[in-house]
Amino acid sequence: MAASAAFGRTCQSALLRESVCQRPFRNVASKHATRPAFQRLYSPTRCQQTTAAPPAGLQMPPWTNSDQQAKALKHLQDKMATCSYGQPDEDTQKWFLRDRKLDADEAAQKLTDMLKWRQDFQADSITWDMVAKEAETGKAYLHEYKDVSGQPVIVIRSSLHVTGEYSLDDSKRLCVLILEKALKQLPEGQETVLGIFDLKGFKQKNGDLGFAAFLRDIFFTYYPKRLGQVLFVDAPWIFQPSWNLFKPLLGKYAGLVAFVNREELRDNYFTPQTVPDDFKQN
């Protein structure tokens, strides 16, 4: 939380002029679909290896049940036994230990922050009805096909978002619903999702500082290491200065970002049959 506050203070004035992140997300599933318990979203029990490896330094070490891992897990379980925000299941604790390279103290703090956020934000009570109006704008969607590495794909259409048109809390709720649906659809052997920002036509009005800070918390604290890669597609010149400012705040996580054009997206991330309609033409 402190990191988020520092982030906001550091880049507020510049990102208000030329924000680097967007707020969009769109629902493509039935708004009445049953949402999974949060534990299943953090801890894949099917496989511990990804098919598309993240950049060096951001890869999740596999869980092999080694003596060192067992000791770290016992330490973490002891620390979480008195957590006032709930008790995460064992798989969730393993995931956060992998994220923190088996540092039980750091994993406990991150787990506590996540559980507190879910309670305060009432994440398990969000429904599609709450965000239906914003979802219908088509700001983003969960693509029906996976990418060539098997990652679920979230496409964000930046030019359709206008900052302040909808409340920040509603945009956060929509983000959570879309992301959790994507995580629920992880195939065998895959642990991460692909985020695609279509920046064609991006203008100053499409930026959103508050949501940028939320995305940072989402992928660093609440759903750590769940973002396999971020693609910025057809970024205009107005976007670059903001990215240059925002990039240092991401540290090593900036390595997840790649700037591509539509042709590169089609050739490297999809087959002709699975490429999203938004990117079939240049």
XYZ file of C-alpha atoms in Angstrom:
282
model
C 0.000 0.000 0.000
C 2.836 2.356 0.793
C 4.354 1.644 -2.610
C 1.089 2.583 -4.275
C 0.895 5.857 -2.373
C 4.474 6.707 -3.264
C 3.738 5.873 -6.867
C 0.808 8.261 -6.927
C 2.774 11.099 -5.349
C 5.719 10.604 -7.674
C 3.975 10.701 -11.026
C 0.561 12.274 -10.509
C 1.106 15.533 -12.362
C 2.876 13.968 -15.328
C 0.493 11.063 -15.742
C -2.481 13.391 -15.617
C -1.062 14.999 -18.756
C -0.136 11.791 -20.532
C -1.175 8.689 -18.576
C 0.449 5.397 -19.390
C -2.259 3.024 -18.236
C -5.892 2.583 -18.983
C -8.988 1.579 -17.070
C -10.887 -0.618 -19.510
C -12.288 -4.109 -19.208
C -15.263 -5.833 -20.839
C -17.228 -8.931 -19.891
C -17.799 -11.519 -22.564
C -19.347 -14.140 -20.307
C -22.772 -14.386 -18.816
C -23.163 -11.876 -16.040
C -24.817 -14.575 -14.014
C -21.820 -16.936 -14.202
C -20.714 -18.409 -10.904
C -17.387 -17.028 -9.706
C -14.785 -19.396 -8.230
C -13.479 -19.267 -4.687
C -10.436 -17.009 -4.595
C -8.057 -19.755 -3.514
C -8.257 -21.438 -6.908
C -7.157 -18.217 -8.582
C -3.813 -18.006 -6.808
C -2.636 -21.572 -6.767
C -2.532 -23.859 -9.814
C -2.474 -27.456 -8.655
C -2.219 -28.934 -12.139
C 1.300 -27.901 -13.164
C 4.066 -25.713 -11.828
C 5.690 -24.740 -15.145
C 4.619 -22.147 -17.695
C 4.874 -22.759 -21.413
C 5.924 -19.146 -22.091
C 8.701 -18.198 -19.698
C 8.662 -14.635 -18.309
C 11.842 -12.543 -18.498
C 14.815 -13.538 -16.358
C 14.246 -12.644 -12.723
C 10.469 -12.890 -13.015
C 10.100 -16.625 -13.474
C 8.329 -18.552 -10.735
C 10.432 -21.406 -9.333
C 8.626 -24.758 -9.435
C 7.287 -26.377 -6.299
C 9.168 -29.649 -5.845
C 8.367 -30.443 -2.209
C 12.015 -30.064 -1.257
C 13.061 -29.920 2.381
C 13.719 -26.196 2.039
C 10.251 -25.598 0.618
C 8.602 -27.727 3.291
C 10.387 -25.765 6.017
C 9.353 -22.441 4.468
C 5.756 -23.613 4.144
C 5.611 -24.671 7.801
C 7.002 -21.284 8.830
C 4.422 -19.481 6.703
C 1.548 -21.609 7.993
C 2.531 -20.803 11.565
C 2.601 -17.082 10.810
C -0.748 -17.120 8.974
C -2.505 -19.098 11.695
C -3.286 -15.887 13.551
C -4.173 -13.758 10.509
C -7.331 -11.788 11.267
C -8.369 -11.589 7.587
C -8.822 -15.303 6.981
C -6.814 -18.433 6.364
C -5.512 -19.035 2.844
C -5.338 -22.629 1.724
C -2.060 -24.474 1.303
C -1.841 -24.029 -2.472
C -2.280 -20.272 -2.114
C 0.474 -20.169 0.479
C 2.747 -22.153 -1.829
C 2.096 -19.690 -4.649
C 3.023 -16.692 -2.512
C 6.110 -18.494 -1.246
C 7.197 -19.100 -4.823
C 6.598 -15.427 -5.572
C 8.770 -14.402 -2.589
C 11.480 -16.989 -3.299
C 10.613 -18.953 -0.138
C 10.924 -15.960 2.202
C 8.126 -16.835 4.626
C 8.105 -13.413 6.297
C 7.687 -11.581 2.996
C 5.095 -14.082 1.806
C 3.100 -13.663 5.029
C 3.051 -9.885 4.633
C 1.970 -10.116 1.019
C -0.715 -12.687 1.831
C -2.034 -10.487 4.632
C -2.178 -7.484 2.305
C -4.043 -9.543 -0.284
C -6.556 -10.934 2.210
C -7.170 -7.501 3.731
C -7.766 -6.030 0.285
C -10.236 -8.776 -0.633
C -12.139 -8.166 2.591
C -12.137 -4.372 2.314
C -12.967 -4.400 -1.389
C -15.522 -7.207 -0.944
C -13.947 -8.949 -3.913
C -15.898 -12.161 -3.408
C -19.220 -10.318 -3.555
C -18.727 -8.599 -6.920
C -21.247 -9.541 -9.612
C -21.520 -8.760 -13.313
C -24.677 -6.778 -12.610
C -22.588 -4.253 -10.680
C -20.440 -3.433 -13.722
C -22.768 -4.226 -16.626
C -23.044 -0.651 -17.920
C -19.305 -0.113 -18.154
C -18.717 -3.615 -19.497
C -21.086 -2.914 -22.382
C -18.822 -0.114 -23.649
C -16.485 -2.752 -25.084
C -13.400 -1.330 -23.388
C -11.928 -4.792 -23.087
C -12.723 -8.459 -23.311
C -11.476 -11.907 -22.492
C -10.579 -13.325 -25.889
C -12.204 -16.634 -26.788
C -8.869 -18.194 -27.799
C -5.553 -18.586 -25.988
C -2.290 -17.281 -27.425
C 0.265 -19.662 -28.959
C 1.715 -20.333 -25.491
C -1.656 -21.260 -24.046
C -2.178 -18.068 -22.043
C -5.695 -16.647 -21.655
C -5.780 -13.273 -23.391
C -7.288 -10.025 -22.093
C -7.597 -7.331 -24.763
C -7.913 -3.703 -23.662
C -9.148 -1.138 -26.192
C -7.701 2.055 -24.786
C -9.359 4.536 -27.099
C -12.790 3.518 -25.828
C -12.026 4.625 -22.292
C -12.507 8.202 -21.131
C -11.135 8.992 -17.682
C -13.899 9.789 -15.202
C -16.732 8.473 -17.332
C -17.283 5.706 -14.793
C -16.323 5.490 -11.138
C -12.870 4.165 -10.318
C -14.326 1.551 -7.972
C -16.554 0.165 -10.721
C -13.589 -0.040 -13.068
C -11.642 -1.896 -10.385
C -14.529 -4.346 -9.926
C -14.683 -4.983 -13.655
C -10.940 -5.577 -13.739
C -11.186 -8.141 -10.941
C -14.037 -10.004 -12.623
C -12.266 -10.185 -15.975
C -8.935 -11.234 -14.464
C -10.444 -13.903 -12.237
C -12.382 -15.314 -15.175
C -9.153 -15.487 -17.166
C -7.352 -17.249 -14.321
C -10.186 -19.726 -14.036
C -9.595 -20.640 -17.687
C -5.887 -21.403 -17.317
C -5.210 -24.581 -19.292
C -3.096 -27.506 -18.173
C 0.500 -26.410 -17.730
C -0.125 -22.662 -17.845
C -0.008 -20.195 -14.932
C -0.149 -16.715 -16.470
C -2.296 -14.481 -18.661
C -1.408 -12.192 -21.560
C -2.520 -8.570 -21.437
C -2.858 -6.677 -24.727
C -3.330 -2.902 -24.730
C -4.527 -1.672 -28.118
C -3.126 1.860 -28.074
C -4.182 2.813 -31.572
C -5.921 6.170 -31.275
C -4.772 6.683 -27.663
C -5.193 10.267 -26.467
C -4.677 12.157 -23.235
C -8.294 11.619 -22.197
C -7.784 7.854 -22.256
C -5.281 7.882 -19.381
C -6.211 7.085 -15.802
C -3.737 7.608 -12.944
C -5.917 6.020 -10.274
C -6.359 2.864 -12.267
C -2.655 2.746 -13.116
C -1.901 2.564 -9.390
C -4.535 -0.143 -8.949
C -3.056 -2.239 -11.763
C 0.308 -1.996 -10.103
C -1.123 -3.370 -6.851
C -3.148 -6.009 -8.707
C -0.155 -7.614 -10.379
C 2.431 -7.010 -7.659
C 0.447 -7.810 -4.514
C -3.059 -9.190 -5.065
C -2.325 -11.540 -8.009
C 1.491 -11.739 -8.020
C 3.252 -13.149 -11.070
C -0.052 -13.816 -12.850
C 0.753 -11.474 -15.721
C 2.984 -13.291 -18.163
C 3.462 -10.393 -20.573
C 1.996 -7.029 -21.546
C 1.840 -5.977 -25.179
C 1.470 -2.314 -26.128
C 0.148 -2.399 -29.679
C 0.570 0.528 -32.083
C 1.509 3.000 -29.367
C 1.358 6.613 -30.661
C 4.050 9.188 -29.930
C 1.917 10.788 -27.206
C 2.202 7.588 -25.195
C 6.001 7.332 -25.142
C 6.872 10.190 -22.713
C 4.455 8.812 -20.146
C 5.914 5.343 -20.493
C 9.419 6.709 -20.007
C 8.249 8.192 -16.704
C 6.296 5.174 -15.551
C 8.813 2.481 -16.515
C 11.340 3.099 -13.694
C 8.582 2.728 -11.106
C 7.984 -0.833 -12.292
C 11.557 -1.937 -11.698
C 12.252 -5.372 -13.127
C 8.572 -5.812 -13.958
C 9.024 -3.416 -16.867
C 10.619 -6.416 -18.560
C 7.138 -7.854 -19.047
C 6.262 -5.067 -21.496
C 6.813 -5.253 -25.257
C 5.911 -2.650 -27.875
C 4.597 -4.319 -31.026
C 2.553 -3.500 -34.089
C -0.429 -5.436 -35.355
C 1.552 -7.505 -37.803
C 4.022 -8.570 -35.115
C 1.142 -9.453 -32.808
C -0.444 -11.666 -35.447
C 2.809 -13.356 -36.438
C 4.254 -14.006 -32.978
C 1.343 -14.529 -30.599
C -1.537 -16.076 -32.539
C -2.421 -18.295 -35.449
C -4.539 -16.922 -38.310
C -7.520 -18.699 -36.779
C -7.075 -17.400 -33.232
C -5.989 -13.769 -33.665
C -8.517 -11.322 -32.135
C -10.705 -9.539 -34.688
C -9.384 -6.165 -33.512
C -5.943 -7.040 -34.885
C -6.712 -8.813 -38.155
C -6.142 -5.615 -40.111
C -3.378 -3.036 -39.706
